CSV table of N, CA and C in Angstrom, one decimal:
chain,number,residue,atom,x,y,z
A,1,UNK,N,29.8,10.8,-39.9
A,1,UNK,CA,28.8,10.7,-40.8
A,1,UNK,C,29.4,10.2,-42.1
A,2,UNK,N,28.7,9.2,-42.9
A,2,UNK,CA,29.1,8.7,-44.1
A,2,UNK,C,28.0,8.8,-45.1
A,3,UNK,N,28.2,9.3,-46.3
A,3,UNK,CA,27.2,9.3,-47.3
A,3,UNK,C,27.6,8.4,-48.5
A,4,UNK,N,26.7,7.4,-48.8
A,4,UNK,CA,27.1,6.4,-49.7
A,4,UNK,C,26.5,6.8,-51.1
A,5,UNK,N,27.3,7.0,-52.0
A,5,UNK,CA,26.9,7.5,-53.3
A,5,UNK,C,27.0,6.3,-54.3
A,6,UNK,N,27.8,5.3,-54.2
A,6,UNK,CA,27.8,4.4,-54.9
A,6,UNK,C,27.5,2.9,-54.4
A,7,UNK,N,26.2,2.5,-54.5
A,7,UNK,CA,25.7,1.3,-54.0
A,7,UNK,C,26.2,0.1,-54.8
A,8,UNK,N,26.2,-1.1,-54.1
A,8,UNK,CA,26.4,-2.4,-55.1
A,8,UNK,C,25.4,-2.5,-56.1
A,9,UNK,N,25.8,-3.1,-57.2
A,9,UNK,CA,25.0,-3.2,-58.3
A,9,UNK,C,23.7,-4.0,-57.8
A,10,UNK,N,22.5,-3.9,-58.6
A,10,UNK,CA,21.4,-4.6,-58.4
A,10,UNK,C,21.7,-6.0,-58.8
A,11,UNK,N,21.2,-6.9,-57.9
A,11,UNK,CA,21.3,-8.5,-58.3
A,11,UNK,C,20.0,-9.0,-58.1
A,12,UNK,N,19.9,-10.3,-59.0
A,12,UNK,CA,18.6,-11.0,-59.1
A,12,UNK,C,18.6,-11.8,-57.9
A,13,UNK,N,17.3,-12.3,-57.5
A,13,UNK,CA,17.1,-13.0,-56.3
A,13,UNK,C,17.5,-14.5,-56.8
A,14,UNK,N,18.4,-15.2,-56.1
A,14,UNK,CA,18.8,-16.5,-56.6
A,14,UNK,C,17.6,-17.6,-56.6
A,15,UNK,N,17.6,-18.3,-57.6
A,15,UNK,CA,16.4,-19.3,-57.8
A,15,UNK,C,16.2,-20.2,-56.6
A,16,UNK,N,17.2,-20.5,-56.0
A,16,UNK,CA,16.9,-21.5,-54.8
A,16,UNK,C,16.4,-20.8,-53.7
A,17,UNK,N,16.1,-19.6,-53.7
A,17,UNK,CA,15.5,-18.7,-52.6
A,17,UNK,C,14.2,-17.9,-52.9
A,18,UNK,N,14.0,-17.7,-54.4
A,18,UNK,CA,13.1,-16.9,-54.9
A,18,UNK,C,12.4,-17.6,-56.1
A,19,UNK,N,11.1,-17.3,-56.3
A,19,UNK,CA,10.3,-17.8,-57.4
A,19,UNK,C,9.9,-16.7,-58.3
A,20,UNK,N,10.0,-16.7,-59.5
A,20,UNK,CA,9.6,-15.6,-60.4
A,20,UNK,C,10.8,-14.7,-60.4
A,21,UNK,N,10.5,-13.4,-60.9
A,21,UNK,CA,11.5,-12.4,-61.1
A,21,UNK,C,11.6,-11.5,-59.9
A,22,UNK,N,12.7,-11.5,-59.2
A,22,UNK,CA,13.0,-10.7,-58.1
A,22,UNK,C,14.3,-10.0,-58.2
A,23,UNK,N,14.3,-8.7,-57.7
A,23,UNK,CA,15.6,-7.9,-57.7
A,23,UNK,C,15.9,-7.4,-56.4
A,24,UNK,N,17.2,-7.4,-56.2
A,24,UNK,CA,17.7,-7.0,-54.8
A,24,UNK,C,18.6,-5.9,-54.8
A,25,UNK,N,18.3,-4.7,-54.1
A,25,UNK,CA,19.3,-3.5,-54.0
A,25,UNK,C,19.6,-3.5,-52.5
A,26,UNK,N,20.9,-3.5,-52.2
A,26,UNK,CA,21.4,-3.3,-50.8
A,26,UNK,C,21.3,-1.8,-50.7
A,27,UNK,N,20.5,-1.3,-49.7
A,27,UNK,CA,20.4,0.1,-49.3
A,27,UNK,C,21.5,0.6,-48.3
A,28,UNK,N,21.6,-0.3,-47.2
A,28,UNK,CA,22.6,0.0,-46.2
A,28,UNK,C,23.0,-1.1,-45.4
A,29,UNK,N,24.4,-1.2,-45.2
A,29,UNK,CA,25.1,-2.3,-44.4
A,29,UNK,C,26.2,-1.6,-43.8
A,30,UNK,N,25.8,-1.0,-42.6
A,30,UNK,CA,27.1,0.1,-42.1
A,30,UNK,C,28.2,-0.7,-41.5
A,31,UNK,N,28.1,-1.9,-41.3
A,31,UNK,CA,29.3,-2.6,-40.7
A,31,UNK,C,29.3,-2.5,-39.1
A,32,UNK,N,30.3,-3.3,-38.6
A,32,UNK,CA,30.4,-3.3,-37.1
A,32,UNK,C,30.6,-2.0,-36.5
A,33,UNK,N,30.0,-1.7,-35.4
A,33,UNK,CA,29.2,-2.6,-34.5
A,33,UNK,C,27.8,-2.9,-34.8
A,34,UNK,N,27.4,-2.1,-35.9
A,34,UNK,CA,26.0,-2.3,-36.3
A,34,UNK,C,25.8,-3.6,-37.1
A,35,UNK,N,24.6,-4.2,-36.8
A,35,UNK,CA,24.2,-5.4,-37.6
A,35,UNK,C,23.1,-5.0,-38.4
A,36,UNK,N,22.8,-3.8,-38.8
A,36,UNK,CA,21.6,-3.5,-39.5
A,36,UNK,C,21.9,-3.7,-41.1
A,37,UNK,N,20.8,-4.1,-41.6
A,37,UNK,CA,21.0,-4.3,-43.2
A,37,UNK,C,19.6,-3.9,-43.6
A,38,UNK,N,19.6,-3.0,-44.8
A,38,UNK,CA,18.4,-2.6,-45.5
A,38,UNK,C,18.6,-2.9,-46.9
A,39,UNK,N,17.3,-3.6,-47.4
A,39,UNK,CA,17.4,-3.8,-48.8
A,39,UNK,C,16.0,-3.3,-49.5
A,40,UNK,N,16.1,-2.9,-50.7
A,40,UNK,CA,14.9,-2.6,-51.4
A,40,UNK,C,14.7,-3.7,-52.4
A,41,UNK,N,13.6,-4.5,-52.3
A,41,UNK,CA,13.5,-5.7,-53.1
A,41,UNK,C,12.3,-5.4,-54.0
A,42,UNK,N,12.4,-5.8,-55.4
A,42,UNK,CA,11.4,-5.5,-56.3
A,42,UNK,C,11.1,-6.8,-56.7
A,43,UNK,N,9.7,-7.1,-56.9
A,43,UNK,CA,9.1,-8.3,-57.2
A,43,UNK,C,8.3,-8.1,-58.3
A,44,UNK,N,8.5,-8.8,-59.4
A,44,UNK,CA,7.5,-8.8,-60.6
A,44,UNK,C,6.2,-9.5,-60.2
A,45,UNK,N,5.1,-9.2,-60.9
A,45,UNK,CA,3.8,-10.0,-60.4
A,45,UNK,C,4.2,-11.5,-60.3
A,46,UNK,N,3.6,-12.0,-59.1
A,46,UNK,CA,3.8,-13.5,-58.8
A,46,UNK,C,5.2,-13.8,-58.2
A,47,UNK,N,6.2,-13.0,-58.3
A,47,UNK,CA,7.6,-13.2,-57.7
A,47,UNK,C,7.3,-13.3,-56.3
A,48,UNK,N,8.1,-14.2,-55.5
A,48,UNK,CA,8.1,-14.3,-54.2
A,48,UNK,C,9.2,-15.0,-53.5
A,49,UNK,N,9.5,-14.9,-52.3
A,49,UNK,CA,10.5,-15.6,-51.4
A,49,UNK,C,10.0,-17.1,-51.2
A,50,UNK,N,11.1,-17.7,-50.8
A,50,UNK,CA,10.7,-19.2,-50.4
A,50,UNK,C,10.6,-19.0,-48.8
A,51,UNK,N,10.1,-20.0,-48.1
A,51,UNK,CA,9.8,-19.9,-46.7
A,51,UNK,C,11.2,-19.6,-45.9
A,52,UNK,N,11.3,-18.6,-45.0
A,52,UNK,CA,12.6,-18.3,-44.3
A,52,UNK,C,12.1,-17.7,-42.9
A,53,UNK,N,13.1,-17.5,-42.3
A,53,UNK,CA,13.2,-16.9,-40.9
A,53,UNK,C,14.4,-15.8,-40.8
A,54,UNK,N,14.2,-15.0,-39.7
A,54,UNK,CA,15.3,-14.1,-39.4
A,54,UNK,C,15.7,-14.2,-37.9
A,55,UNK,N,16.9,-14.3,-37.5
A,55,UNK,CA,17.1,-14.4,-36.1
A,55,UNK,C,16.6,-13.4,-35.2
A,56,UNK,N,16.5,-12.1,-35.7
A,56,UNK,CA,16.1,-10.9,-34.9
A,56,UNK,C,14.9,-10.3,-35.5
A,57,UNK,N,14.1,-11.1,-36.3
A,57,UNK,CA,12.9,-10.6,-36.9
A,57,UNK,C,13.2,-9.8,-38.1
A,58,UNK,N,12.1,-9.0,-38.8
A,58,UNK,CA,12.3,-8.5,-39.9
A,58,UNK,C,11.2,-7.5,-40.0
A,59,UNK,N,11.5,-6.0,-40.6
A,59,UNK,CA,10.5,-5.3,-40.8
A,59,UNK,C,10.4,-5.1,-42.2
A,60,UNK,N,9.1,-5.1,-42.9
A,60,UNK,CA,8.9,-5.0,-44.3
A,60,UNK,C,8.0,-3.6,-44.5
A,61,UNK,N,8.5,-2.8,-45.2
A,61,UNK,CA,7.8,-1.5,-45.6
A,61,UNK,C,7.5,-1.6,-47.1
A,62,UNK,N,6.3,-1.6,-47.4
A,62,UNK,CA,5.8,-1.7,-48.8
A,62,UNK,C,5.9,-0.1,-49.4
A,63,UNK,N,6.6,0.0,-50.5
A,63,UNK,CA,6.8,1.4,-51.1
A,63,UNK,C,6.1,1.5,-52.2
A,64,UNK,N,5.7,0.4,-53.0
A,64,UNK,CA,4.8,0.6,-54.2
A,64,UNK,C,4.1,-0.8,-54.5
A,65,UNK,N,2.9,-0.7,-55.0
A,65,UNK,CA,2.3,-2.0,-55.6
A,65,UNK,C,1.5,-2.7,-54.5
A,66,UNK,N,1.2,-4.0,-54.9
A,66,UNK,CA,0.5,-4.8,-53.9
A,66,UNK,C,1.3,-6.2,-53.7
A,67,UNK,N,1.3,-6.7,-52.5
A,67,UNK,CA,2.0,-7.9,-52.4
A,67,UNK,C,1.1,-8.8,-51.3
A,68,UNK,N,1.7,-10.0,-51.2
A,68,UNK,CA,1.1,-10.9,-50.3
A,68,UNK,C,2.3,-11.4,-49.1
A,69,UNK,N,1.9,-11.6,-48.1
A,69,UNK,CA,2.7,-12.2,-47.0
A,69,UNK,C,2.0,-13.2,-46.2
A,70,UNK,N,2.8,-14.2,-45.7
A,70,UNK,CA,2.0,-15.2,-44.9
A,70,UNK,C,3.0,-15.7,-44.0
A,71,UNK,N,2.6,-15.8,-42.7
A,71,UNK,CA,3.4,-16.6,-41.6
A,71,UNK,C,2.9,-18.0,-41.5
A,72,UNK,N,3.8,-18.9,-41.1
A,72,UNK,CA,3.4,-20.2,-41.1
A,72,UNK,C,2.1,-20.6,-40.3
A,73,UNK,N,1.3,-21.3,-40.9
A,73,UNK,CA,0.1,-21.5,-40.1
A,73,UNK,C,-1.0,-20.5,-40.3
A,74,UNK,N,-0.8,-19.3,-40.9
A,74,UNK,CA,-1.5,-18.1,-40.8
A,74,UNK,C,-2.2,-17.9,-42.3
A,75,UNK,N,-3.1,-16.9,-42.2
A,75,UNK,CA,-3.7,-16.7,-43.6
A,75,UNK,C,-2.8,-15.9,-44.5
A,76,UNK,N,-3.0,-15.9,-45.8
A,76,UNK,CA,-2.3,-15.1,-46.6
A,76,UNK,C,-2.8,-13.8,-46.5
A,77,UNK,N,-2.0,-12.8,-46.3
A,77,UNK,CA,-2.4,-11.3,-46.0
A,77,UNK,C,-2.0,-10.3,-47.3
A,78,UNK,N,-3.0,-9.5,-47.7
A,78,UNK,CA,-2.7,-8.6,-48.8
A,78,UNK,C,-1.9,-7.4,-48.2
A,79,UNK,N,-1.0,-7.0,-48.8
A,79,UNK,CA,-0.2,-5.7,-48.4
A,79,UNK,C,-0.1,-4.7,-49.5
A,80,UNK,N,-0.2,-3.5,-49.1
A,80,UNK,CA,-0.2,-2.4,-50.1
A,80,UNK,C,0.9,-1.5,-49.9
A,81,UNK,N,1.1,-0.6,-50.8
A,81,UNK,CA,2.0,0.6,-50.6
A,81,UNK,C,1.6,1.5,-49.2
A,82,UNK,N,2.5,1.7,-48.5
A,82,UNK,CA,2.3,2.4,-47.1
A,82,UNK,C,2.2,1.4,-46.0
A,83,UNK,N,1.9,0.2,-46.2
A,83,UNK,CA,1.9,-0.8,-45.0
A,83,UNK,C,3.2,-1.3,-44.6
A,84,UNK,N,3.3,-1.6,-43.4
A,84,UNK,CA,4.5,-2.1,-42.7
A,84,UNK,C,4.2,-3.2,-42.0
A,85,UNK,N,5.0,-4.3,-42.1
A,85,UNK,CA,4.8,-5.6,-41.5
A,85,UNK,C,5.9,-5.8,-40.7
A,86,UNK,N,5.8,-6.4,-39.4
A,86,UNK,CA,6.6,-6.8,-38.4
A,86,UNK,C,6.6,-8.2,-38.3
A,87,UNK,N,7.7,-9.0,-38.6
A,87,UNK,CA,7.8,-10.4,-38.7
A,87,UNK,C,8.7,-10.7,-37.4
A,88,UNK,N,8.1,-11.3,-36.4
A,88,UNK,CA,8.8,-11.7,-35.3
A,88,UNK,C,10.1,-12.6,-35.3
A,89,UNK,N,11.1,-12.5,-34.6
A,89,UNK,CA,12.2,-13.3,-34.6
A,89,UNK,C,11.9,-14.8,-34.8
A,90,UNK,N,12.6,-15.5,-35.7
A,90,UNK,CA,12.5,-16.7,-36.1
A,90,UNK,C,11.0,-17.5,-36.5
A,91,UNK,N,10.2,-16.4,-37.0
A,91,UNK,CA,8.8,-16.7,-37.5
A,91,UNK,C,8.9,-17.2,-39.0
A,92,UNK,N,8.5,-18.3,-39.4
A,92,UNK,CA,8.5,-18.8,-40.7
A,92,UNK,C,7.6,-17.9,-41.5
A,93,UNK,N,8.0,-17.5,-42.5
A,93,UNK,CA,7.1,-16.6,-43.4
A,93,UNK,C,7.7,-16.5,-44.8
A,94,UNK,N,6.7,-16.0,-45.7
A,94,UNK,CA,7.2,-15.8,-47.2
A,94,UNK,C,6.5,-14.5,-47.5
A,95,UNK,N,7.0,-13.8,-48.5
A,95,UNK,CA,6.5,-12.6,-49.0
A,95,UNK,C,6.9,-12.4,-50.5
A,96,UNK,N,5.9,-11.6,-51.2
A,96,UNK,CA,6.2,-11.4,-52.7
A,96,UNK,C,5.1,-10.6,-53.3
A,97,UNK,N,5.2,-10.3,-54.5
A,97,UNK,CA,4.2,-9.5,-55.3
A,97,UNK,C,2.7,-10.3,-55.3
A,98,UNK,N,1.8,-9.6,-55.4
A,98,UNK,CA,0.3,-10.1,-55.8
A,98,UNK,C,0.6,-10.8,-57.1
A,99,UNK,N,-0.3,-11.7,-57.5
A,99,UNK,CA,-0.1,-12.3,-58.8
A,99,UNK,C,-0.4,-11.2,-60.1
A,100,UNK,N,-1.2,-10.1,-59.8
A,100,UNK,CA,-1.4,-9.2,-60.7
A,100,UNK,C,-0.7,-7.9,-60.7
A,101,UNK,N,0.2,-7.9,-59.7
A,101,UNK,CA,0.9,-6.4,-59.6
A,101,UNK,C,2.3,-6.7,-59.2
A,102,UNK,N,3.1,-5.5,-59.6
A,102,UNK,CA,4.4,-5.5,-59.0
A,102,UNK,C,4.4,-5.1,-57.6
A,103,UNK,N,5.4,-5.2,-56.9
A,103,UNK,CA,5.5,-4.7,-55.4
A,103,UNK,C,7.0,-4.6,-55.1
A,104,UNK,N,7.2,-3.5,-54.3
A,104,UNK,CA,8.5,-3.2,-54.0
A,104,UNK,C,8.4,-2.9,-52.4
A,105,UNK,N,9.4,-3.5,-51.6
A,105,UNK,CA,9.3,-3.3,-50.2
A,105,UNK,C,10.8,-2.9,-49.8
A,106,UNK,N,11.0,-2.1,-48.7
A,106,UNK,CA,12.2,-2.1,-48.0
A,106,UNK,C,12.2,-3.3,-46.9
A,107,UNK,N,13.3,-4.0,-46.9
A,107,UNK,CA,13.3,-5.0,-45.8
A,107,UNK,C,14.5,-4.5,-44.8
A,108,UNK,N,14.2,-4.6,-43.6
A,108,UNK,CA,15.1,-4.0,-42.7
A,108,UNK,C,15.3,-5.5,-41.6
A,109,UNK,N,16.6,-5.6,-41.5
A,109,UNK,CA,17.1,-6.9,-40.6
A,109,UNK,C,18.3,-6.5,-39.9
A,110,UNK,N,18.4,-7.2,-38.7
A,110,UNK,CA,19.6,-7.1,-37.8
A,110,UNK,C,20.4,-8.3,-37.9
A,111,UNK,N,21.6,-8.4,-38.1
A,111,UNK,CA,22.5,-9.7,-38.2
A,111,UNK,C,22.8,-10.1,-36.8
A,112,UNK,N,22.6,-11.4,-36.6
A,112,UNK,CA,23.1,-12.1,-35.3
A,112,UNK,C,24.6,-11.8,-35.1
A,113,UNK,N,25.0,-12.3,-34.1
A,113,UNK,CA,26.3,-12.0,-33.7
A,113,UNK,C,27.4,-12.9,-34.7
A,114,UNK,N,26.9,-13.9,-35.2
A,114,UNK,CA,27.7,-14.5,-36.2
A,114,UNK,C,27.6,-14.1,-37.7
A,115,UNK,N,26.8,-12.9,-37.9
A,115,UNK,CA,26.6,-12.3,-39.1
A,115,UNK,C,25.4,-12.8,-39.9
A,116,UNK,N,24.8,-13.7,-39.4
A,116,UNK,CA,23.5,-14.4,-40.1
A,116,UNK,C,22.4,-13.4,-40.0
A,117,UNK,N,21.8,-13.3,-41.1
A,117,UNK,CA,20.6,-12.4,-41.2
A,117,UNK,C,19.1,-13.2,-41.7
A,118,UNK,N,19.5,-14.4,-42.2
A,118,UNK,CA,18.3,-15.2,-42.7
A,118,UNK,C,18.6,-16.6,-42.6
A,119,UNK,N,17.6,-17.5,-42.5
A,119,UNK,CA,17.6,-18.9,-42.6
A,119,UNK,C,16.5,-19.4,-43.6
A,120,UNK,N,17.0,-20.0,-44.8
A,120,UNK,CA,16.0,-20.5,-45.8
A,120,UNK,C,15.5,-21.7,-45.4
A,121,UNK,N,14.1,-22.1,-45.6
A,121,UNK,CA,13.6,-23.3,-45.2
A,121,UNK,C,12.9,-23.9,-46.4
A,122,UNK,N,12.7,-25.3,-46.3
A,122,UNK,CA,11.8,-25.9,-47.2
A,122,UNK,C,10.9,-26.8,-46.3
A,123,UNK,N,9.6,-26.9,-46.7
A,123,UNK,CA,8.6,-27.7,-45.9
A,123,UNK,C,7.6,-28.2,-47.0
A,124,UNK,N,7.8,-29.5,-47.3
A,124,UNK,CA,6.8,-30.2,-48.3
A,124,UNK,C,5.3,-30.1,-47.9
A,125,UNK,N,5.0,-29.9,-46.5
A,125,UNK,CA,3.7,-29.7,-46.0
A,125,UNK,C,3.1,-28.3,-46.2
A,126,UNK,N,3.9,-27.4,-46.7
A,126,UNK,CA,3.3,-26.0,-46.8
A,126,UNK,C,2.9,-26.0,-48.3
A,127,UNK,N,1.8,-25.3,-48.8
A,127,UNK,CA,1.4,-25.2,-50.0
A,127,UNK,C,2.3,-24.3,-50.7
A,128,UNK,N,2.5,-24.5,-52.1
A,128,UNK,CA,3.2,-23.7,-52.9
A,128,UNK,C,2.4,-22.4,-53.4
A,129,UNK,N,3.2,-21.4,-53.7
A,129,UNK,CA,2.7,-20.1,-54.0
A,129,UNK,C,1.4,-20.2,-54.9
A,130,UNK,N,1.4,-21.0,-56.0
A,130,UNK,CA,0.1,-21.2,-56.9
A,130,UNK,C,-1.0,-21.5,-56.2
A,131,UNK,N,-0.9,-22.2,-55.1
A,131,UNK,CA,-2.1,-22.8,-54.3
A,131,UNK,C,-2.8,-21.6,-53.5
A,132,UNK,N,-2.0,-20.6,-53.3
A,132,UNK,CA,-2.5,-19.3,-52.6
A,132,UNK,C,-2.9,-18.2,-53.4
A,133,UNK,N,-3.0,-18.4,-54.7
A,133,UNK,CA,-3.3,-17.3,-55.7
A,133,UNK,C,-4.8,-16.9,-55.6
A,134,UNK,N,-5.5,-17.7,-54.8
A,134,UNK,CA,-6.9,-17.3,-54.5
A,134,UNK,C,-6.8,-16.0,-53.7
A,135,UNK,N,-5.6,-15.7,-53.1
A,135,UNK,CA,-5.7,-14.4,-52.3
A,135,UNK,C,-5.8,-13.2,-53.2
A,136,UNK,N,-5.8,-13.2,-54.5
A,136,UNK,CA,-6.0,-12.1,-55.5
A,136,UNK,C,-7.5,-11.8,-55.0
A,137,UNK,N,-8.4,-12.7,-54.8
A,137,UNK,CA,-9.7,-12.5,-54.6
A,137,UNK,C,-9.9,-11.4,-53.3
A,138,UNK,N,-8.9,-11.5,-52.4
A,138,UNK,CA,-9.0,-10.9,-51.3
A,138,UNK,C,-8.9,-9.5,-51.5
A,139,UNK,N,-8.3,-9.0,-52.6
A,139,UNK,CA,-8.1,-7.6,-52.9
A,139,UNK,C,-9.4,-6.9,-53.1
A,140,UNK,N,-10.3,-7.7,-53.7
A,140,UNK,CA,-11.6,-7.2,-54.0
A,140,UNK,C,-12.4,-6.9,-52.8
A,141,UNK,N,-12.1,-7.6,-51.7
A,141,UNK,CA,-12.9,-7.5,-50.4
A,141,UNK,C,-12.2,-6.4,-49.5
A,142,UNK,N,-11.0,-6.0,-49.8
A,142,UNK,CA,-10.2,-5.2,-48.8
A,142,UNK,C,-10.6,-3.6,-49.3
């Protein structure tokens, strides 16, 4: 058993992979033979990831606030504190805070044999986040 009392410093989400203000805290990365990685990700209103995939999928568990998540070709979905999202292996997606609220989630991934946990993508055919801000109206219907 190991108890980690001193985690790495909080770091900001790099601009090439995140829009808006996003902060990342590594919660767990136990090392081989485990490929488990857990992050607490804090999004300011409107902050979000770029399109990306994970070789073994991803679990998002929203701990506070309201956010948005979308898989490629699917609708923008509203997520709230207590919601858990399973993203399939290699499924294109993005996620972040709703335009009007902060959002924090735990992100759980498993590294591939080469240590890779994420692949970042760009696709000019996919609408940018401001184009999906209409999803804010979805919260009134939920």
